[in-house]
Coordinates of C-alpha atoms in Angstrom, one line a residue:
M1 CA 52.0 141.3 57.4
D2 CA 52.2 145.1 58.0
S3 CA 55.7 145.4 59.7
E4 CA 55.3 149.1 60.8
A5 CA 52.1 148.4 62.6
L6 CA 53.2 145.5 64.2
K7 CA 56.5 147.4 65.4
K8 CA 54.3 150.3 66.8
Y9 CA 51.4 147.8 68.8
S10 CA 54.4 145.9 69.9
A11 CA 55.7 148.7 71.8
L12 CA 52.3 149.2 73.6
H13 CA 52.9 146.0 75.0
P14 CA 56.0 146.3 75.1
K15 CA 58.4 142.6 77.6
P16 CA 59.5 143.1 80.7
D17 CA 63.3 142.8 80.9
G18 CA 64.9 139.1 82.0
L19 CA 61.1 137.3 82.5
T20 CA 61.0 134.0 80.8
L21 CA 57.7 131.9 80.7
Q22 CA 56.7 128.9 79.7
Y23 CA 53.4 127.6 77.6
G24 CA 52.1 124.8 79.9
T25 CA 48.8 122.3 80.4
A26 CA 47.4 125.6 81.9
G27 CA 48.9 127.7 79.1
F28 CA 50.5 130.9 80.7
R29 CA 50.3 131.9 84.4
T30 CA 51.9 134.5 86.5
K31 CA 51.4 137.7 88.7
A32 CA 48.7 139.7 86.6
E33 CA 50.8 142.7 85.3
Q34 CA 53.5 140.7 83.8
L35 CA 51.1 139.8 81.1
D36 CA 50.4 142.6 78.9
H37 CA 53.2 141.3 76.1
V38 CA 51.8 137.8 76.4
M39 CA 48.3 138.6 75.9
F40 CA 49.4 140.6 73.0
R41 CA 51.2 138.1 71.6
M42 CA 49.1 135.3 72.3
G43 CA 46.5 137.3 70.2
L44 CA 49.3 137.0 67.5
L45 CA 49.7 133.1 67.6
A46 CA 46.1 132.7 67.9
V47 CA 45.6 134.5 63.9
L48 CA 48.5 132.1 63.2
R49 CA 47.0 129.3 64.2
S50 CA 43.6 129.9 62.8
K51 CA 45.3 130.1 59.6
A52 CA 47.3 127.2 60.0
V53 CA 44.5 125.0 60.4
L54 CA 41.4 127.4 58.6
S55 CA 39.2 127.0 61.7
T56 CA 38.4 129.4 64.6
I57 CA 40.3 129.2 67.8
G58 CA 39.5 130.7 71.1
I59 CA 41.4 132.2 73.9
M60 CA 40.6 132.3 77.4
V61 CA 41.9 134.9 79.9
T62 CA 41.7 133.3 83.0
A63 CA 44.4 131.8 85.9
S64 CA 41.6 128.9 87.4
H65 CA 42.0 128.2 90.6
N66 CA 44.8 130.8 91.1
P67 CA 45.0 133.8 93.3
E68 CA 43.1 136.7 92.3
E69 CA 46.1 139.0 91.5
D70 CA 47.1 136.4 89.1
N71 CA 45.7 136.0 85.6
G72 CA 46.8 134.1 82.7
V73 CA 46.1 132.7 79.0
K74 CA 45.2 129.6 77.3
L75 CA 44.2 128.8 73.7
V76 CA 41.6 126.5 72.6
D77 CA 41.8 124.7 69.9
P78 CA 39.2 123.6 67.0
H79 CA 37.1 121.2 68.7
G80 CA 37.4 122.7 72.0
E81 CA 40.3 120.6 73.1
M82 CA 43.6 122.1 74.3
L83 CA 46.2 123.5 72.0
H84 CA 48.1 121.1 69.9
P85 CA 51.6 120.4 71.7
S86 CA 54.1 121.4 68.7
W87 CA 52.2 125.3 69.0
E88 CA 52.6 125.2 72.7
E89 CA 56.6 125.7 72.2
Y90 CA 55.9 128.1 69.4
A91 CA 53.5 130.3 72.4
T92 CA 56.6 129.8 74.3
Q93 CA 59.0 131.4 71.8
L94 CA 56.7 134.2 71.2
A95 CA 56.1 135.2 74.5
N96 CA 59.8 135.1 75.5
A97 CA 61.1 136.8 71.9
E98 CA 62.7 140.4 72.3
E99 CA 61.0 143.1 70.7
Q100 CA 63.2 143.6 67.9
E101 CA 62.9 139.5 66.9
L102 CA 59.3 139.5 67.2
Q103 CA 58.9 139.7 63.1
K104 CA 61.6 137.1 62.9
V105 CA 59.8 134.7 65.2
I106 CA 56.3 134.8 63.5
T107 CA 58.2 134.3 59.9
E108 CA 59.6 131.2 61.4
I109 CA 56.7 129.9 62.9
C110 CA 54.6 130.6 59.7
Q111 CA 57.1 128.3 57.7
K112 CA 57.6 125.8 60.2
A113 CA 53.9 125.0 60.4
A114 CA 52.8 126.1 57.0
V115 CA 50.7 128.8 57.8
N116 CA 49.2 131.0 54.5
Q117 CA 49.3 134.5 55.6
H118 CA 46.7 135.3 52.8
K119 CA 43.9 133.1 54.8
D120 CA 41.2 134.4 57.2
A121 CA 41.5 133.5 60.5
S122 CA 39.0 134.2 63.4
I123 CA 39.2 134.1 66.6
F124 CA 36.7 133.4 70.0
I125 CA 37.8 135.2 73.3
G126 CA 36.1 134.8 77.0
R127 CA 37.4 136.1 80.4
D128 CA 37.4 135.5 84.0
T129 CA 35.9 137.8 86.3
R130 CA 39.5 138.9 87.8
P131 CA 40.0 142.8 88.2
S132 CA 42.9 142.2 85.6
S133 CA 41.0 140.4 82.5
E134 CA 39.1 143.0 81.2
K135 CA 42.5 145.6 80.0
L136 CA 44.0 142.1 79.2
T137 CA 41.6 141.3 76.7
Q138 CA 42.1 144.7 75.1
S139 CA 46.0 143.3 74.6
V140 CA 44.7 140.1 73.2
I141 CA 42.4 142.1 70.6
D142 CA 45.4 144.2 70.1
G143 CA 47.3 141.3 68.9
I144 CA 44.5 139.9 66.9
S145 CA 43.8 143.1 65.1
V146 CA 47.6 143.7 63.7
L147 CA 47.5 140.5 61.7
G148 CA 44.2 141.3 60.6
G149 CA 42.0 138.8 62.4
Q150 CA 38.1 138.6 63.2
Y151 CA 37.1 138.2 66.5
H152 CA 34.1 137.9 68.8
D153 CA 34.7 138.8 72.2
Y154 CA 31.9 137.2 74.4
G155 CA 33.1 138.8 77.5
L156 CA 32.7 136.9 80.8
V157 CA 32.5 132.7 80.2
T158 CA 33.5 130.2 82.2
T159 CA 36.6 128.5 80.5
P160 CA 33.9 125.2 79.3
Q161 CA 31.9 127.7 77.8
L162 CA 34.5 129.2 75.5
H163 CA 35.7 125.5 74.8
Y164 CA 31.6 124.9 73.7
M165 CA 31.5 127.9 71.9
V166 CA 34.6 127.0 69.6
C167 CA 33.4 123.3 69.1
C168 CA 30.3 124.2 67.9
R169 CA 31.5 127.1 65.5
N170 CA 33.7 124.3 63.8
T171 CA 31.4 121.8 63.5
Q172 CA 28.8 124.0 61.8
G173 CA 26.6 123.9 64.7
Q174 CA 26.5 120.2 64.7
Y175 CA 27.9 120.0 68.6
G176 CA 25.0 123.2 69.3
K177 CA 24.5 126.7 68.9
A178 CA 27.7 128.8 69.5
T179 CA 25.7 131.4 72.3
L180 CA 25.5 131.3 76.0
E181 CA 21.9 130.6 75.2
G182 CA 22.8 127.3 73.0
Y183 CA 24.7 126.4 75.8
Y184 CA 21.9 126.8 79.0
E185 CA 19.2 125.2 76.3
K186 CA 21.5 122.3 75.3
L187 CA 22.3 121.1 78.7
S188 CA 18.9 122.3 80.5
K189 CA 17.0 120.1 78.0
A190 CA 19.0 117.0 78.2
F191 CA 18.8 117.3 82.1
T192 CA 15.2 118.0 82.1
E193 CA 14.7 115.3 80.1
L194 CA 17.1 112.8 82.3
I195 CA 15.1 113.7 85.5
K196 CA 11.7 113.6 84.6
Q197 CA 11.5 110.0 85.6
S198 CA 12.5 110.2 88.9
L199 CA 10.3 113.2 89.7
S200 CA 7.2 111.5 88.3
S201 CA 8.6 108.9 91.6
G202 CA 6.8 111.8 93.6
E203 CA 10.5 112.5 94.7
S204 CA 10.5 115.9 96.3
Q205 CA 12.5 119.1 95.7
R206 CA 16.3 118.2 95.1
H207 CA 18.3 121.1 97.1
L208 CA 22.1 121.4 96.2
K209 CA 24.7 124.1 97.6
I210 CA 27.4 125.4 95.6
D211 CA 30.2 127.0 96.6
C212 CA 31.8 129.2 93.5
A213 CA 34.4 129.9 94.9
N214 CA 33.9 134.0 94.3
G215 CA 34.4 133.5 90.5
I216 CA 32.6 133.3 87.3
G217 CA 30.4 130.0 88.0
A218 CA 28.0 132.1 90.3
L219 CA 27.5 134.6 87.1
K220 CA 26.5 131.9 85.0
L221 CA 24.5 129.4 87.3
S222 CA 22.4 132.7 88.1
E223 CA 21.6 133.3 84.1
M224 CA 21.2 129.5 83.8
E225 CA 18.9 129.2 86.8
P226 CA 15.4 129.9 85.1
Y227 CA 16.3 127.3 82.4
F228 CA 16.1 124.7 85.1
P229 CA 12.8 122.0 86.1
K230 CA 11.7 124.0 89.3
E231 CA 12.4 120.9 91.6
V232 CA 15.5 121.8 91.4
L233 CA 16.9 124.4 93.8
I234 CA 20.5 125.2 93.6
H235 CA 21.8 127.8 96.8
L236 CA 24.9 129.6 95.8
Y237 CA 27.4 130.9 98.1
N238 CA 30.4 133.0 97.3
D239 CA 29.5 134.4 94.5
G240 CA 32.0 137.2 94.2
T241 CA 29.6 140.2 95.6
K242 CA 32.0 140.0 98.9
E243 CA 34.9 138.3 98.8
K244 CA 38.5 137.4 97.1
L245 CA 38.2 135.1 94.4
N246 CA 39.6 131.8 95.5
H247 CA 40.1 133.1 98.8
L248 CA 39.6 130.2 101.2
C249 CA 37.2 128.8 99.1
G250 CA 36.8 126.7 95.7
A251 CA 37.9 123.3 94.7
D252 CA 41.0 123.5 94.9
F253 CA 41.3 124.4 98.4
V254 CA 38.5 122.6 99.4
K255 CA 40.4 119.3 97.8
V256 CA 44.0 120.1 99.3
H257 CA 42.7 121.4 102.9
Q258 CA 39.9 118.5 103.1
K259 CA 37.7 121.4 105.1
P260 CA 34.4 123.0 103.8
P261 CA 35.1 126.3 102.2
R262 CA 34.5 129.6 104.1
G263 CA 31.1 131.5 103.4
L264 CA 29.3 127.9 103.2
D265 CA 27.1 126.7 106.2
M266 CA 26.6 123.2 106.3
K267 CA 24.2 121.0 107.9
P268 CA 24.5 117.3 108.3
N269 CA 24.0 115.1 105.3
E270 CA 23.4 118.2 103.1
R271 CA 25.2 117.5 99.6
C272 CA 27.6 120.3 98.8
C273 CA 29.8 120.9 95.8
S274 CA 32.6 123.8 95.3
F275 CA 33.6 124.6 91.6
D276 CA 37.0 126.0 90.8
G277 CA 38.0 129.9 89.7
D278 CA 36.9 129.4 86.1
A279 CA 34.2 126.4 86.6
D280 CA 36.0 123.5 85.1
R281 CA 36.6 121.8 88.4
I282 CA 34.1 119.8 90.7
V283 CA 34.3 118.1 93.8
Y284 CA 31.4 117.0 96.2
Y285 CA 31.2 117.0 100.1
Y286 CA 28.8 116.6 103.0
K287 CA 29.1 116.4 106.9
D288 CA 27.9 113.2 108.8
A289 CA 25.5 113.2 112.2
T290 CA 29.0 113.3 114.1
G291 CA 30.5 116.4 112.0
H292 CA 33.1 114.8 110.2
F293 CA 33.5 116.1 106.6
H294 CA 33.9 113.7 103.8
L295 CA 35.2 114.8 100.3
I296 CA 34.2 113.3 97.5
D297 CA 36.4 113.8 94.6
G298 CA 37.2 113.2 90.9
D299 CA 37.7 109.2 91.6
K300 CA 34.1 109.2 93.1
I301 CA 32.7 111.2 90.7
A302 CA 34.3 108.9 87.6
T303 CA 33.3 106.3 89.4
L304 CA 29.5 107.2 90.0
I305 CA 29.1 108.1 86.2
S306 CA 30.9 104.6 85.3
I307 CA 28.5 102.9 87.5
F308 CA 25.3 104.6 85.3
L309 CA 26.9 104.5 82.0
K310 CA 27.8 100.7 82.4
E311 CA 24.4 99.6 83.5
L312 CA 23.1 101.7 80.5
L313 CA 25.0 100.1 78.2
A314 CA 24.5 96.7 79.2
K315 CA 20.6 97.6 78.7
V316 CA 20.9 98.5 75.4
G317 CA 22.8 95.3 74.7
Q318 CA 25.6 97.2 72.7
T319 CA 29.0 95.9 72.1
L320 CA 30.4 99.6 72.7
K321 CA 33.8 99.5 74.6
M322 CA 34.2 101.6 77.6
A323 CA 37.2 102.4 79.8
V324 CA 38.2 104.7 82.7
V325 CA 41.3 106.7 82.1
Q326 CA 43.0 108.2 85.2
T327 CA 46.4 109.3 87.1
A328 CA 48.7 108.0 89.3
Y329 CA 47.3 110.8 92.0
A330 CA 43.6 108.5 91.5
N331 CA 43.0 106.6 95.0
G332 CA 44.0 102.9 94.8
S333 CA 40.8 102.1 96.4
S334 CA 38.9 103.6 93.7
T335 CA 41.0 101.7 90.8
R336 CA 40.4 98.5 93.0
Y337 CA 36.6 99.1 93.1
L338 CA 36.9 100.1 89.3
E339 CA 38.5 96.9 88.1
E340 CA 37.5 94.6 90.5
T341 CA 33.9 95.2 91.5
L342 CA 32.3 97.2 88.4
K343 CA 35.0 95.0 86.2
V344 CA 35.7 98.0 84.4
P345 CA 39.4 98.6 82.5
V346 CA 41.2 101.5 84.1
H347 CA 44.2 102.8 81.9
C348 CA 46.8 105.0 84.2
V349 CA 48.7 108.0 82.2
K350 CA 50.8 110.9 82.7
T351 CA 49.7 113.8 84.7
G352 CA 48.1 116.8 82.7
V353 CA 44.5 116.9 81.2
K354 CA 45.7 116.7 77.7
H355 CA 47.1 112.9 78.1
L356 CA 43.6 112.1 80.1
H357 CA 42.0 113.3 77.2
H358 CA 44.4 111.9 74.4
K359 CA 43.9 108.2 76.1
A360 CA 40.4 108.7 76.3
Q361 CA 39.5 109.2 72.7
E362 CA 40.5 105.6 72.1
F363 CA 37.4 104.4 73.5
D364 CA 34.0 104.3 72.1
V365 CA 32.9 105.4 75.8
G366 CA 36.1 107.1 77.6
V367 CA 35.3 108.5 81.2
Y368 CA 38.3 110.5 82.7
F369 CA 38.8 112.4 85.8
E370 CA 41.8 113.6 88.0
A371 CA 41.4 113.7 91.7
N372 CA 41.2 117.2 91.8
G373 CA 37.7 116.9 89.9
H374 CA 38.8 117.9 86.4
G375 CA 36.8 115.4 84.1
T376 CA 34.5 114.5 81.4
V377 CA 33.2 111.6 79.3
L378 CA 34.3 111.6 75.8
F379 CA 32.1 109.3 73.6
S380 CA 33.2 108.2 70.0
K381 CA 31.5 109.1 66.8
D382 CA 30.4 105.2 66.2
A383 CA 29.2 105.4 69.3
E384 CA 26.9 108.8 69.1
T385 CA 25.3 107.4 66.3
K386 CA 24.2 104.0 67.3
I387 CA 22.8 105.4 70.4
R388 CA 21.3 108.2 69.2
Q389 CA 20.1 105.5 66.3
L390 CA 18.6 103.1 69.2
A391 CA 17.2 106.2 70.6
K392 CA 15.0 106.5 67.8
E393 CA 14.5 102.9 66.1
E394 CA 14.7 100.6 68.6
K395 CA 11.7 98.0 68.7
D396 CA 11.8 97.4 72.2
D397 CA 10.9 99.6 74.9
E398 CA 13.1 98.5 77.2
K399 CA 16.7 99.1 74.9
R400 CA 15.0 101.8 73.4
G401 CA 14.4 103.5 76.9
A402 CA 18.3 103.2 77.9
A403 CA 19.0 104.4 74.3
K404 CA 17.4 107.6 75.3
V405 CA 19.0 108.3 78.7
L406 CA 22.4 107.7 77.1
E407 CA 21.7 110.0 74.2
N408 CA 20.4 112.6 77.0
T409 CA 23.5 112.1 79.1
M410 CA 25.7 112.3 76.0
D411 CA 24.0 115.7 75.8
L412 CA 24.3 116.8 79.0
I413 CA 28.3 116.4 79.3
N414 CA 30.8 118.7 77.6
Q415 CA 33.0 116.5 75.8
T416 CA 35.2 119.1 74.9
V417 CA 36.9 119.7 78.0
G418 CA 35.8 119.1 82.1
D419 CA 32.9 121.4 83.2
A420 CA 32.0 122.2 86.5
V421 CA 28.4 122.8 85.5
S422 CA 27.7 119.9 83.4
D423 CA 29.4 117.3 85.6
M424 CA 26.9 118.8 88.4
L425 CA 24.3 118.5 86.0
V426 CA 25.1 114.6 85.5
I427 CA 25.9 113.8 89.1
E428 CA 23.0 115.2 90.3
A429 CA 20.7 113.0 87.5
I430 CA 22.3 110.2 88.2
L431 CA 21.5 110.0 92.1
A432 CA 18.1 111.4 91.4
L433 CA 18.1 108.7 88.9
K434 CA 19.2 106.2 91.1
G435 CA 17.3 107.2 94.2
L436 CA 21.0 107.5 96.3
T437 CA 22.2 110.1 98.8
V438 CA 25.5 111.5 98.9
Q439 CA 26.1 109.3 101.6
Q440 CA 25.3 106.2 99.6
W441 CA 27.7 107.3 96.9
D442 CA 30.3 108.1 99.5
A443 CA 30.3 104.7 100.9
L444 CA 30.7 102.8 97.8
Y445 CA 34.6 102.4 98.5
T446 CA 36.5 103.8 101.2
D447 CA 39.6 105.7 100.4
L448 CA 43.1 104.7 101.3
P449 CA 44.3 107.4 103.6
N450 CA 47.3 109.5 101.8
R451 CA 49.6 112.5 102.0
L452 CA 50.5 114.6 99.4
L453 CA 53.7 116.2 100.3
K454 CA 56.7 118.3 98.1
V455 CA 60.4 118.5 98.4
Q456 CA 62.8 121.8 97.1
V457 CA 65.4 120.9 94.8
A458 CA 68.1 122.6 92.9
D459 CA 67.1 121.4 89.9
R460 CA 63.6 119.5 89.2
R461 CA 65.0 117.7 86.1
V462 CA 67.2 115.4 87.8
I463 CA 64.0 113.4 88.4
D464 CA 63.0 111.4 85.4
T465 CA 59.8 109.1 85.7
T466 CA 58.3 106.2 83.9
D467 CA 55.3 104.3 83.4
A468 CA 52.7 107.3 83.5
E469 CA 55.1 108.6 86.4
R470 CA 55.1 106.1 88.5
R471 CA 58.4 105.2 89.0
A472 CA 61.3 106.9 89.0
V473 CA 64.4 106.5 86.5
T474 CA 66.6 108.9 87.7
P475 CA 68.2 109.8 89.9
P476 CA 70.1 106.0 90.6
G477 CA 69.1 104.3 93.5
L478 CA 66.1 106.5 94.2
Q479 CA 63.6 103.9 92.9
E480 CA 65.1 101.1 94.7
K481 CA 64.9 103.4 98.1
I482 CA 61.4 103.7 97.6
D483 CA 60.6 100.4 96.9
E484 CA 62.5 99.4 100.0
L485 CA 60.0 101.8 102.1
V486 CA 57.1 100.8 100.3
K487 CA 57.7 97.0 101.6
K488 CA 57.3 98.4 105.5
Y489 CA 53.6 99.3 104.8
K490 CA 50.5 97.7 104.1
L491 CA 48.1 98.4 101.0
S492 CA 51.0 101.3 100.1
R493 CA 52.3 102.6 97.4
A494 CA 54.5 106.5 96.8
F495 CA 55.6 108.1 93.8
V496 CA 57.4 111.0 93.1
R497 CA 57.6 113.3 89.9
P498 CA 58.9 116.6 89.4
S499 CA 56.7 119.9 89.5
G500 CA 55.6 121.0 85.8
T501 CA 55.9 124.7 87.5
E502 CA 58.4 125.4 89.8
D503 CA 61.7 123.5 91.4
V504 CA 59.9 120.9 93.9
V505 CA 59.5 117.4 93.5
R506 CA 55.5 116.1 94.4
I507 CA 55.9 113.2 96.4
Y508 CA 52.7 110.6 96.9
A509 CA 51.8 108.3 99.4
E510 CA 49.1 105.8 100.4
A511 CA 48.9 103.2 102.8
D512 CA 46.7 101.4 105.5
T513 CA 46.5 104.1 108.2
Q514 CA 46.9 107.8 107.7
E515 CA 49.4 107.8 110.5
N516 CA 51.3 104.7 108.0
A517 CA 50.4 106.8 104.8
D518 CA 52.3 110.4 106.6
A519 CA 55.2 107.7 107.4
L520 CA 55.5 106.6 104.3
A521 CA 55.5 109.9 102.7
H522 CA 58.1 111.5 104.8
E523 CA 60.6 108.7 104.2
V524 CA 60.4 109.1 100.6
S525 CA 60.3 113.1 101.0
L526 CA 63.9 112.3 103.0
A527 CA 65.3 110.0 100.3
V528 CA 64.3 112.5 97.6
Y529 CA 66.2 115.0 99.9
H530 CA 69.2 113.0 99.9
L531 CA 69.3 111.6 96.3
A532 CA 68.1 114.5 94.3
G533 CA 69.7 117.4 95.4
G534 CA 67.4 119.4 98.2
R535 CA 67.5 122.7 98.9
G536 CA 67.1 123.8 102.3
A537 CA 67.2 122.0 105.8
P538 CA 65.8 118.5 105.1
P539 CA 62.1 117.6 105.4
Q540 CA 60.7 117.4 109.2
P541 CA 58.2 114.7 109.9

């Protein structure tokens, strides 16, 4: 390692005094002007990670659904998954190290993680459409170059596209071609094969309105449009030409505010969906004939996909094990429907994509979605081999047909990470094949009314949870109080968990009516305020 070059370049990307940041599920995220040093240092870390695992590593410059003036960075591991938790710690250490300690911290990481400095390093870089992203990417490149890493800059891509490229590269092309064309071709071919049957049944054109959050999704969907079958007509809104990224639009806005985005004009019963800023989340919605807004969130997306896959697996007649993975935020009605009506096992894990992804890997077919619309389906190696073999060699026509549909579905799904483009195509194909309208999909079950609240506390660490965050262990007396409150309402449950990013405690409550859900959430928030060191005035109903 050339310590003089490191000193020189590091001085060009100085760390602001007194700034400490934490690498979390979303990587680093904060105001763009505070990130220059972090980007440079994540360039350094990516080189070390690449040398440690002897594979290509990805770096994505994005702050997803945050406001336009923010930015962020996350690293992508060899198979397109999120950075290994032990390296999240190294990322935090490196980002917060003082200038003169930088060399020492790098040396320590190399020792702890057994990094061979003489190996080659290869990095793939991508960025979103934020005004600050291009300049911050340059800082990443400086970091990579100082430690002698090789890099390929893909420029503007969605986050899932970068995850996909990294996986393609490290599987020597088995997962696909590590180019944008490769991505568009693989997905559109699988999609076209899938909906062929539904189009031959004489169905006319399929229209879908898409709110692109004024982000990267719009650019990439426009590039991909020529690859779609002509019967599929997508109409893009909030394409980034006029308004600010994520401002009053995007999947997060629609989910939180339970209303349509600005700039998208909805007619009754039209299918609409929203991507988030970096296109790794998707939610659907429509307005009924009376003008009432209906949200179809990640829980209902997981349910639709599960129904489809379960039917196919039954037809193929293989003993492949399927399960759905949720978090405590999943609506109680969805869990009940999956377990009782569909008879599919449901597992609950802690909040955060990495926990869902990890659990889903335990099954032949693992479906996971967060209620916010981030999710995908994972197929085990064994399941994939079986399905491809049946699609090719099965003598029974019906079984072979079902295996082919499964194979195309598998190729359409981006198994590395939640991908709004891929998820959208999967949903559109399933609705077409099953002849379902958006209203029929919505009517599978009725969500229990719920309410999300947050309470400011002096220190969020006073709350500790267990049972996938569904029960509070500390402070003493809090869980007993919640249990007592929950007993007052029908079909109710409530849980509290500390925020991963700020000193607030998040509260979720659901019950048989909106009035009861609101009342329960408020009562639980008062309990948190009094027992967990609330700040400011007590919560008001």
